[in-house]
XYZ file of C-alpha atoms in Angstrom:
573
model
C 93.771 107.668 -46.791
C 94.072 103.951 -45.537
C 91.463 104.520 -43.437
C 89.692 105.423 -46.508
C 90.488 102.896 -48.302
C 89.739 100.155 -45.631
C 86.105 101.999 -45.353
C 85.642 101.680 -49.923
C 86.977 97.698 -49.184
C 84.432 97.393 -46.665
C 81.841 99.061 -49.123
C 82.588 96.840 -51.815
C 82.812 93.949 -50.150
C 78.866 94.909 -48.705
C 77.831 96.233 -52.389
C 79.546 92.381 -53.684
C 77.715 90.485 -50.916
C 73.866 92.717 -52.126
C 74.544 92.151 -55.932
C 75.119 88.422 -55.621
C 71.951 88.862 -53.422
C 69.651 90.021 -55.726
C 71.182 88.006 -58.827
C 69.963 84.680 -56.903
C 66.539 86.484 -55.900
C 66.233 87.650 -59.947
C 67.498 84.315 -60.701
C 63.972 82.225 -58.873
C 61.778 84.748 -59.886
C 63.501 83.687 -63.531
C 62.542 80.661 -62.956
C 59.132 80.417 -62.109
C 56.684 79.796 -64.340
C 55.132 82.647 -65.865
C 51.345 81.413 -65.362
C 49.739 82.109 -62.173
C 50.159 78.206 -60.930
C 53.965 79.183 -60.906
C 53.153 82.360 -58.583
C 51.926 80.518 -54.850
C 51.189 84.106 -53.456
C 48.948 86.058 -56.299
C 47.230 82.805 -57.317
C 45.763 83.026 -53.323
C 44.829 86.655 -54.012
C 43.555 86.573 -57.030
C 41.474 83.087 -56.477
C 40.022 86.173 -53.648
C 39.144 88.053 -56.669
C 37.136 85.637 -58.579
C 33.134 86.627 -58.161
C 30.898 83.288 -58.179
C 28.452 84.158 -60.508
C 25.916 81.354 -62.214
C 24.391 81.504 -65.142
C 20.617 81.190 -65.051
C 18.168 79.252 -67.239
C 18.448 81.368 -70.260
C 22.297 82.020 -71.302
C 23.003 78.682 -69.062
C 22.266 76.764 -72.536
C 23.775 80.425 -73.783
C 27.092 81.334 -72.463
C 28.932 80.972 -76.563
C 26.558 82.978 -78.135
C 24.770 80.212 -79.842
C 21.311 81.013 -81.647
C 18.477 80.518 -80.026
C 17.539 77.238 -82.222
C 21.030 75.900 -80.951
C 20.211 77.031 -77.809
C 16.812 75.209 -77.116
C 18.199 71.747 -79.073
C 20.835 71.447 -75.681
C 17.559 72.374 -73.526
C 15.395 69.482 -74.632
C 18.690 66.831 -75.200
C 19.242 68.284 -71.625
C 16.295 67.221 -70.290
C 16.449 63.823 -72.155
C 19.416 62.914 -70.592
C 18.147 63.996 -67.077
C 14.867 61.417 -67.770
C 17.296 59.318 -68.902
C 19.778 58.755 -66.720
C 16.843 59.680 -63.367
C 15.378 56.435 -64.345
C 18.276 55.017 -64.002
C 19.956 55.990 -60.829
C 16.476 57.066 -58.606
C 18.260 55.204 -55.387
C 21.769 56.920 -55.818
C 19.866 60.152 -55.845
C 18.157 59.253 -52.995
C 21.413 58.815 -51.380
C 23.293 62.030 -53.018
C 20.502 63.986 -51.143
C 20.454 61.839 -48.020
C 24.278 62.318 -48.288
C 24.730 66.454 -49.099
C 24.083 68.135 -45.911
C 26.852 65.282 -44.134
C 28.738 64.716 -45.697
C 30.883 67.668 -46.505
C 32.867 65.744 -49.604
C 29.734 65.223 -51.220
C 28.950 68.682 -51.058
C 32.203 69.582 -52.551
C 32.580 67.169 -55.905
C 28.829 67.491 -56.780
C 29.692 71.764 -56.895
C 33.450 71.295 -58.730
C 32.341 68.270 -61.611
C 31.840 71.507 -64.055
C 32.875 75.219 -64.302
C 31.010 76.809 -61.570
C 28.453 79.482 -63.191
C 26.515 76.614 -64.511
C 26.422 74.412 -61.112
C 23.219 76.031 -60.494
C 21.646 75.253 -63.409
C 22.898 71.360 -63.345
C 19.709 69.131 -63.233
C 20.693 66.571 -59.018
C 20.847 63.517 -61.363
C 23.210 65.146 -63.214
C 25.779 66.263 -60.054
C 24.369 62.139 -58.082
C 27.286 61.756 -55.960
C 28.459 57.605 -56.989
C 27.347 55.394 -55.264
C 28.784 51.294 -55.810
C 27.887 48.249 -53.713
C 29.971 45.413 -55.461
C 32.956 45.827 -58.151
C 33.919 43.055 -60.656
C 36.976 43.499 -63.096
C 36.811 46.074 -65.333
C 33.367 47.463 -64.128
C 31.125 48.742 -60.408
C 27.367 48.149 -59.994
C 25.744 51.154 -58.113
C 22.901 50.614 -55.773
C 19.990 50.739 -58.759
C 22.068 47.549 -60.365
C 23.985 48.877 -63.096
C 26.919 47.796 -64.413
C 29.372 50.855 -66.121
C 32.621 50.086 -67.246
C 34.903 51.678 -64.481
C 37.379 55.241 -65.521
C 38.972 56.192 -62.536
C 40.909 53.270 -61.050
C 39.986 54.323 -57.575
C 42.050 57.549 -58.347
C 45.153 54.866 -58.510
C 44.435 52.673 -55.638
C 43.603 49.754 -58.917
C 46.218 49.128 -61.065
C 45.005 45.010 -62.095
C 41.774 45.221 -60.959
C 39.042 45.188 -58.278
C 39.189 41.096 -58.821
C 42.889 41.306 -57.450
C 42.249 43.194 -54.911
C 39.324 42.144 -52.943
C 41.689 38.458 -53.276
C 44.482 40.390 -51.694
C 42.117 41.966 -49.104
C 40.406 38.043 -48.453
C 44.235 36.130 -47.815
C 45.596 38.868 -46.354
C 43.144 39.193 -43.308
C 43.793 35.262 -42.667
C 47.143 35.364 -42.927
C 47.357 37.975 -39.926
C 43.178 36.514 -38.043
C 45.152 35.441 -35.223
C 46.874 38.604 -34.419
C 43.419 40.948 -35.102
C 44.098 44.670 -34.263
C 46.953 44.274 -31.994
C 48.558 47.973 -32.601
C 52.187 48.965 -30.947
C 53.272 44.668 -31.676
C 54.539 43.738 -34.886
C 52.906 40.893 -37.308
C 55.983 39.068 -38.531
C 54.451 39.627 -42.186
C 56.500 43.091 -41.318
C 59.910 41.482 -42.586
C 58.888 40.009 -45.681
C 57.410 43.347 -46.814
C 60.027 45.716 -46.065
C 63.020 43.322 -48.033
C 60.338 43.448 -51.238
C 60.334 47.054 -50.743
C 64.026 47.710 -50.867
C 64.581 45.952 -54.011
C 61.720 47.576 -54.854
C 63.463 50.852 -54.424
C 66.609 49.861 -54.210
C 66.812 52.383 -51.222
C 67.570 50.629 -47.960
C 65.403 52.019 -44.935
C 60.927 51.925 -44.836
C 58.395 53.947 -42.922
C 55.017 53.003 -43.218
C 51.878 55.553 -42.261
C 48.214 55.519 -42.752
C 48.253 57.522 -46.409
C 50.074 58.908 -49.164
C 49.942 62.746 -47.881
C 51.822 61.264 -44.959
C 54.592 59.550 -45.939
C 55.220 63.309 -48.232
C 55.316 65.337 -45.094
C 57.672 62.477 -43.697
C 60.204 62.347 -46.744
C 60.287 65.950 -46.449
C 60.384 66.902 -42.400
C 63.728 64.103 -42.463
C 65.058 66.108 -45.644
C 65.339 69.386 -43.835
C 65.752 67.642 -41.125
C 68.961 66.142 -42.192
C 69.747 68.675 -44.226
C 69.363 72.144 -41.957
C 67.936 73.478 -44.969
C 64.652 75.656 -44.809
C 63.318 75.425 -48.632
C 62.050 72.782 -51.007
C 61.728 72.903 -54.985
C 58.197 71.857 -55.707
C 57.499 71.746 -60.173
C 54.853 74.319 -61.039
C 51.551 72.431 -61.294
C 52.061 69.284 -59.542
C 50.218 67.448 -56.675
C 51.936 65.652 -53.710
C 48.311 65.092 -51.186
C 46.499 68.106 -49.598
C 49.655 69.084 -46.824
C 49.436 72.816 -46.951
C 53.065 72.751 -46.573
C 53.540 70.830 -50.289
C 50.776 73.212 -51.861
C 51.079 76.764 -51.498
C 49.103 77.899 -53.649
C 45.277 77.753 -54.109
C 43.155 75.078 -51.808
C 46.653 76.205 -48.682
C 45.006 79.318 -46.436
C 47.763 79.514 -44.656
C 51.260 81.474 -45.232
C 53.584 78.841 -47.184
C 57.105 80.583 -47.100
C 59.070 77.677 -47.146
C 58.182 75.943 -50.653
C 59.302 76.904 -54.365
C 57.413 76.202 -57.392
C 59.792 76.291 -59.889
C 58.817 75.978 -63.530
C 59.309 71.811 -65.088
C 61.995 71.318 -68.072
C 63.511 74.799 -67.610
C 67.516 75.403 -67.850
C 66.534 78.396 -64.976
C 65.778 76.042 -62.800
C 68.591 74.219 -63.048
C 70.828 77.177 -62.283
C 68.811 78.177 -59.109
C 70.080 74.454 -57.717
C 73.531 75.630 -58.623
C 72.940 79.150 -56.662
C 70.763 78.206 -53.353
C 72.375 77.332 -50.395
C 68.758 77.316 -48.625
C 67.208 73.809 -50.891
C 66.934 71.249 -48.530
C 64.787 69.036 -51.002
C 64.241 68.883 -54.897
C 59.919 67.131 -54.381
C 59.098 66.074 -57.935
C 55.185 63.669 -58.846
C 56.295 62.178 -62.208
C 53.256 62.179 -62.818
C 54.376 65.693 -64.522
C 55.795 64.889 -66.963
C 52.280 63.914 -68.762
C 51.622 67.382 -68.871
C 54.204 69.232 -67.495
C 53.807 73.277 -65.573
C 49.575 72.097 -65.829
C 47.678 70.772 -62.450
C 45.809 67.746 -63.311
C 42.962 68.003 -66.370
C 39.818 68.690 -64.692
C 36.412 69.987 -66.078
C 35.845 72.079 -62.746
C 38.150 73.887 -65.106
C 36.758 73.267 -68.507
C 35.082 76.375 -70.310
C 37.137 76.445 -73.749
C 39.159 73.119 -76.023
C 42.155 74.538 -74.970
C 43.801 71.604 -72.660
C 46.495 70.451 -73.432
C 49.285 67.802 -72.699
C 53.413 67.020 -73.744
C 54.483 63.759 -72.622
C 57.211 63.184 -74.644
C 59.387 60.569 -72.025
C 62.874 61.247 -73.601
C 62.875 64.548 -72.620
C 60.940 63.876 -69.269
C 64.328 61.220 -68.616
C 66.697 63.676 -69.338
C 65.404 66.578 -67.149
C 65.560 64.135 -64.280
C 69.089 63.389 -64.871
C 69.441 66.670 -64.976
C 67.693 67.384 -61.812
C 69.055 64.057 -60.123
C 73.207 65.320 -61.046
C 72.518 68.814 -59.437
C 70.929 67.497 -56.508
C 73.613 65.421 -55.717
C 76.793 67.839 -56.861
C 74.295 69.968 -53.881
C 73.759 67.962 -51.356
C 69.772 68.305 -52.133
C 67.698 65.264 -51.528
C 65.769 64.589 -54.826
C 62.405 63.442 -53.302
C 60.473 60.754 -55.756
C 56.566 60.898 -54.748
C 55.536 58.068 -56.379
C 52.164 57.602 -53.970
C 50.147 57.596 -58.139
C 53.138 56.172 -60.319
C 54.228 53.663 -57.450
C 54.062 49.880 -58.950
C 51.608 51.752 -61.803
C 54.062 52.674 -64.598
C 56.681 49.652 -63.955
C 57.494 46.717 -61.317
C 59.720 49.251 -59.858
C 57.786 52.334 -60.719
C 59.109 55.611 -62.383
C 62.212 55.333 -60.924
C 62.308 52.029 -63.115
C 60.172 53.690 -65.399
C 62.681 56.152 -66.553
C 65.842 54.287 -65.015
C 66.562 57.892 -62.240
C 67.095 56.939 -58.758
C 65.597 58.434 -56.066
C 67.387 59.277 -52.108
C 63.681 59.139 -50.464
C 60.606 57.445 -52.235
C 56.994 57.614 -51.275
C 53.771 55.464 -51.626
C 50.788 54.555 -51.016
C 46.845 53.206 -52.858
C 47.736 50.722 -54.002
C 50.303 49.072 -52.355
C 48.328 48.225 -49.508
C 46.886 45.829 -51.346
C 43.235 47.391 -50.769
C 43.604 49.300 -47.327
C 44.805 52.634 -46.964
C 48.743 53.169 -46.839
C 51.457 55.010 -46.514
C 55.443 54.018 -46.871
C 58.995 56.135 -46.733
C 61.402 54.382 -49.036
C 65.090 56.068 -48.388
C 68.948 55.939 -47.724
C 69.615 55.027 -44.115
C 71.313 58.136 -43.330
C 68.023 59.812 -44.657
C 65.818 58.015 -42.938
C 67.410 58.122 -39.207
C 64.791 60.194 -36.632
C 67.510 61.266 -33.745
C 71.130 62.707 -33.689
C 73.221 60.185 -32.033
C 75.924 62.673 -29.648
C 72.376 64.794 -29.640
C 69.977 62.789 -28.105
C 66.791 65.451 -27.711
C 67.351 66.257 -31.554
C 64.707 64.116 -32.996
C 62.189 64.199 -36.400
C 59.430 62.983 -34.821
C 56.949 61.063 -36.294
C 54.692 58.365 -35.683
C 50.968 57.278 -35.723
C 48.854 54.744 -33.461
C 47.681 52.310 -37.169
C 51.064 52.952 -38.746
C 51.867 49.046 -39.711
C 48.167 47.662 -39.219
C 48.080 43.841 -38.704
C 45.633 43.683 -41.559
C 47.264 46.385 -44.153
C 50.668 44.716 -43.338
C 48.618 41.081 -44.677
C 46.911 42.050 -47.822
C 50.434 44.721 -47.779
C 52.395 39.714 -48.491
C 49.940 38.993 -50.203
C 50.674 42.429 -52.876
C 53.834 41.908 -53.125
C 54.194 38.713 -53.602
C 51.727 38.387 -56.272
C 53.308 41.002 -58.415
C 55.872 39.725 -58.320
C 54.990 36.112 -60.083
C 56.264 36.448 -63.777
C 52.240 36.962 -65.144
C 52.114 40.632 -63.678
C 56.002 40.798 -64.943
C 54.873 39.530 -68.094
C 51.464 42.515 -68.016
C 54.933 45.095 -66.877
C 56.444 44.782 -69.638
C 53.859 45.032 -72.156
C 51.551 47.586 -70.749
C 53.262 50.612 -72.227
C 52.932 48.906 -75.412
C 49.679 48.046 -75.102
C 48.026 51.576 -73.713
C 50.381 53.570 -76.602
C 48.340 51.345 -79.620
C 44.391 51.315 -76.988
C 44.550 55.265 -78.027
C 46.167 55.311 -81.222
C 43.636 52.858 -81.718
C 40.620 54.919 -80.817
C 42.184 58.040 -81.923
C 41.609 56.666 -85.443
C 37.760 55.763 -85.344
C 37.000 59.276 -83.395
C 38.907 60.477 -87.029
C 37.172 58.592 -88.827
C 33.736 59.329 -87.323
C 34.907 63.050 -87.547
C 34.018 63.929 -84.011
C 36.178 66.378 -82.352
C 38.007 64.578 -79.739
C 40.957 63.350 -79.807
C 42.964 61.051 -76.150
C 46.818 61.526 -75.048
C 48.093 59.421 -72.695
C 51.022 58.428 -70.672
C 51.694 54.456 -70.286
C 47.996 53.670 -68.840
C 46.820 57.165 -68.266
C 44.460 58.850 -70.335
C 43.358 62.787 -71.231
C 40.572 63.823 -73.653
C 41.790 66.511 -75.957
C 38.926 68.573 -77.417
C 39.414 70.058 -80.761
C 36.882 72.831 -81.562
C 36.663 75.564 -79.833
C 33.793 75.089 -77.172
C 32.749 75.844 -73.453
C 30.672 72.977 -73.186
C 33.349 69.668 -73.455
C 32.440 69.282 -69.754
C 29.379 67.770 -70.253
C 31.021 64.931 -71.731
C 31.359 63.184 -69.094
C 27.467 63.039 -68.208
C 26.947 60.788 -71.679
C 29.423 59.443 -70.161
C 28.482 58.414 -67.917
C 25.071 57.257 -69.898
C 25.824 55.355 -72.116
C 27.984 53.149 -68.537
C 31.443 54.043 -68.005
C 32.150 55.510 -64.678
C 34.537 58.814 -65.062
C 36.279 59.620 -61.353
C 34.711 63.032 -60.375
C 37.450 65.511 -62.250
C 35.872 64.399 -65.409
C 37.279 63.722 -69.003
C 40.283 65.396 -67.256
C 41.989 62.235 -66.639
C 41.250 58.397 -67.132
C 43.050 56.119 -64.759
C 42.785 52.361 -66.693
C 43.433 49.860 -64.424
C 46.013 46.864 -66.393
C 43.600 44.240 -66.238
C 41.860 45.535 -69.031
C 41.181 43.218 -72.211
C 41.364 43.747 -75.898
C 37.914 43.309 -75.771
C 37.221 45.522 -72.669
C 38.592 48.147 -74.003
C 36.791 47.626 -77.597
C 33.303 47.951 -75.595
C 34.846 51.143 -74.022
C 35.670 52.274 -77.125
C 32.192 52.359 -78.595
C 30.450 53.928 -75.674
C 33.114 56.381 -75.838
C 32.232 57.230 -79.779
C 28.540 56.454 -79.231
C 28.266 59.563 -76.017
C 30.448 61.305 -78.105
C 28.027 61.009 -81.254
C 24.708 62.157 -78.607
C 27.221 64.973 -77.465
C 27.075 66.569 -80.478
C 23.376 65.667 -82.218
C 22.480 67.896 -78.721
C 25.015 71.026 -79.879
C 26.321 71.588 -77.466
C 29.565 71.040 -80.423
C 27.686 73.405 -82.025
C 29.767 76.516 -83.162
C 29.944 79.120 -85.879
C 32.789 78.786 -87.128
C 34.579 81.439 -86.739
C 34.683 81.717 -82.790
C 38.223 81.089 -81.150
C 38.725 79.661 -77.595
C 40.796 83.157 -77.148
C 37.373 84.900 -77.665
C 35.738 82.235 -75.021
C 37.690 83.105 -72.485
C 37.387 86.820 -73.321
C 32.925 85.568 -72.631
C 34.500 84.497 -69.321
C 36.407 87.162 -68.437
C 34.054 89.224 -69.533
C 30.295 87.300 -67.236
C 33.020 87.702 -64.461
C 33.642 91.225 -64.492
C 30.011 91.519 -65.450
C 29.344 89.761 -62.160
C 31.772 91.763 -59.694
C 31.517 94.879 -61.074
C 27.870 95.043 -61.792
C 27.749 98.261 -63.328
C 29.548 97.644 -66.153
C 27.217 94.590 -66.814
C 25.551 96.895 -69.828
C 29.081 97.434 -71.128
C 30.766 94.390 -70.729
C 29.060 90.588 -70.607
C 27.765 87.966 -73.097
C 24.729 89.107 -73.641
C 23.318 85.334 -74.682
C 19.914 86.691 -75.911
C 19.293 86.836 -72.695
C 15.372 87.939 -72.930
C 14.588 85.078 -75.770
C 12.772 82.630 -74.386
C 15.038 79.351 -74.855
C 12.913 76.595 -74.494
C 10.194 75.954 -71.825
C 12.153 72.896 -70.581
C 14.600 74.302 -69.313
C 12.611 76.254 -67.374
C 11.225 73.004 -65.194
C 15.556 72.824 -64.689
């Protein structure tokens, strides 16, 4: 009897343990965002199933079931736009041709400026990679001599204007020119840089790296080293550099099993953090506040008009405070990836902007004063790379070019300059200035009856489209033709430097509105008054299924006037 009772007791304990494990695993599953972005393994499998297909010269202009007259109108407009751009960018086009076969980045960006079914029919003039030889203030000049307002800020490097950074590089070079490229010994300026970064970050120690991606890699490695735990938590849609250890979904070819991708702004995520014992760190890109649980918007995926942003500063501040509290309770390292937001959202980056402290903070881009840089700031006990009682147990991280004198010099000028009163004044007013500017431009767009709306988080802007359409991605080319320069992701994200004056922005607004009118007149925003975004998505899905299963092509698919000649001009494209 006693033996039976003992067996029942053991079985009961094992059963309870198993049920608890199952419950915790279920909590993890339900804490994931329901989209493919929230399921890394599933998204990778799905990506391999997506077939390549290309619209021909006819369906390119009528993939939304537009009537023949509208398709002809679009074809004619594309020829006119192409001719106009070719006249302006002849040297740039020649450079693009010469670079395409020898620089992989050029092939990648040129192919992913638009949704892939449209790329083959897109003229080279529209896909051409910008080649610039001069900058001034808010503008850059290409090798054809065209000056355009910069709408991508060198992917975030340019927070205060190109003249600002050229001065940092020039003055910094003079500070270190006697030492030159001596690596190993530190230039004395490094001490001042470290003290300033400690003050800005509110943390104890600093390590330097050569890129933001490297800084994130080091921060994650240190968190695992000091906690002895295996997994990190990232939020759905967040970007933390190209390292596969923080990007487990599409684009990562390695099986990553030590990353949990959880839903942003979800109490279910809090429950996971409260119950699991294998979480070393929570990695946060504060830019996700602009579009929680969504990827950074890009024209390459703009197949309909359902792009959204949902920035609510008060809501996201409360969310970050919850994350801070649970991390403190559970001994989880909280990492802010401020490679993009650092020195932009405020003098103290997202920590200052949201009023939430992190244990480790990564910086990059603008901190180098115009040069490549990465940095980690952290609490002393987390920055240590060895154990006193186990000298062979290391967390090794080095880099030949870390703390390069030229970078240290430009960084020193940058850090001193942003502490001055004029830059501090810009910081204090930046949020209200950009909110007012975007609001004013939206009012103009509404008055002009254009199907656009701009959304912003601080000085980051995204273009939203109000009318169902499959051709919104064309807008980036009309912007460029009007003298504006978006990044290769197009209208998904305009990164505005804080030195834009009201007059500069008024000129940008004028050019944006002119581009929108030309886009509208060309018929790209034609709509039958009935078709919804959901129906447009279904058209795209049908086209994809027809490409994957050709025998079904007669049963599903988009029959956008395939037998009719759209326009002889279109054939020449």
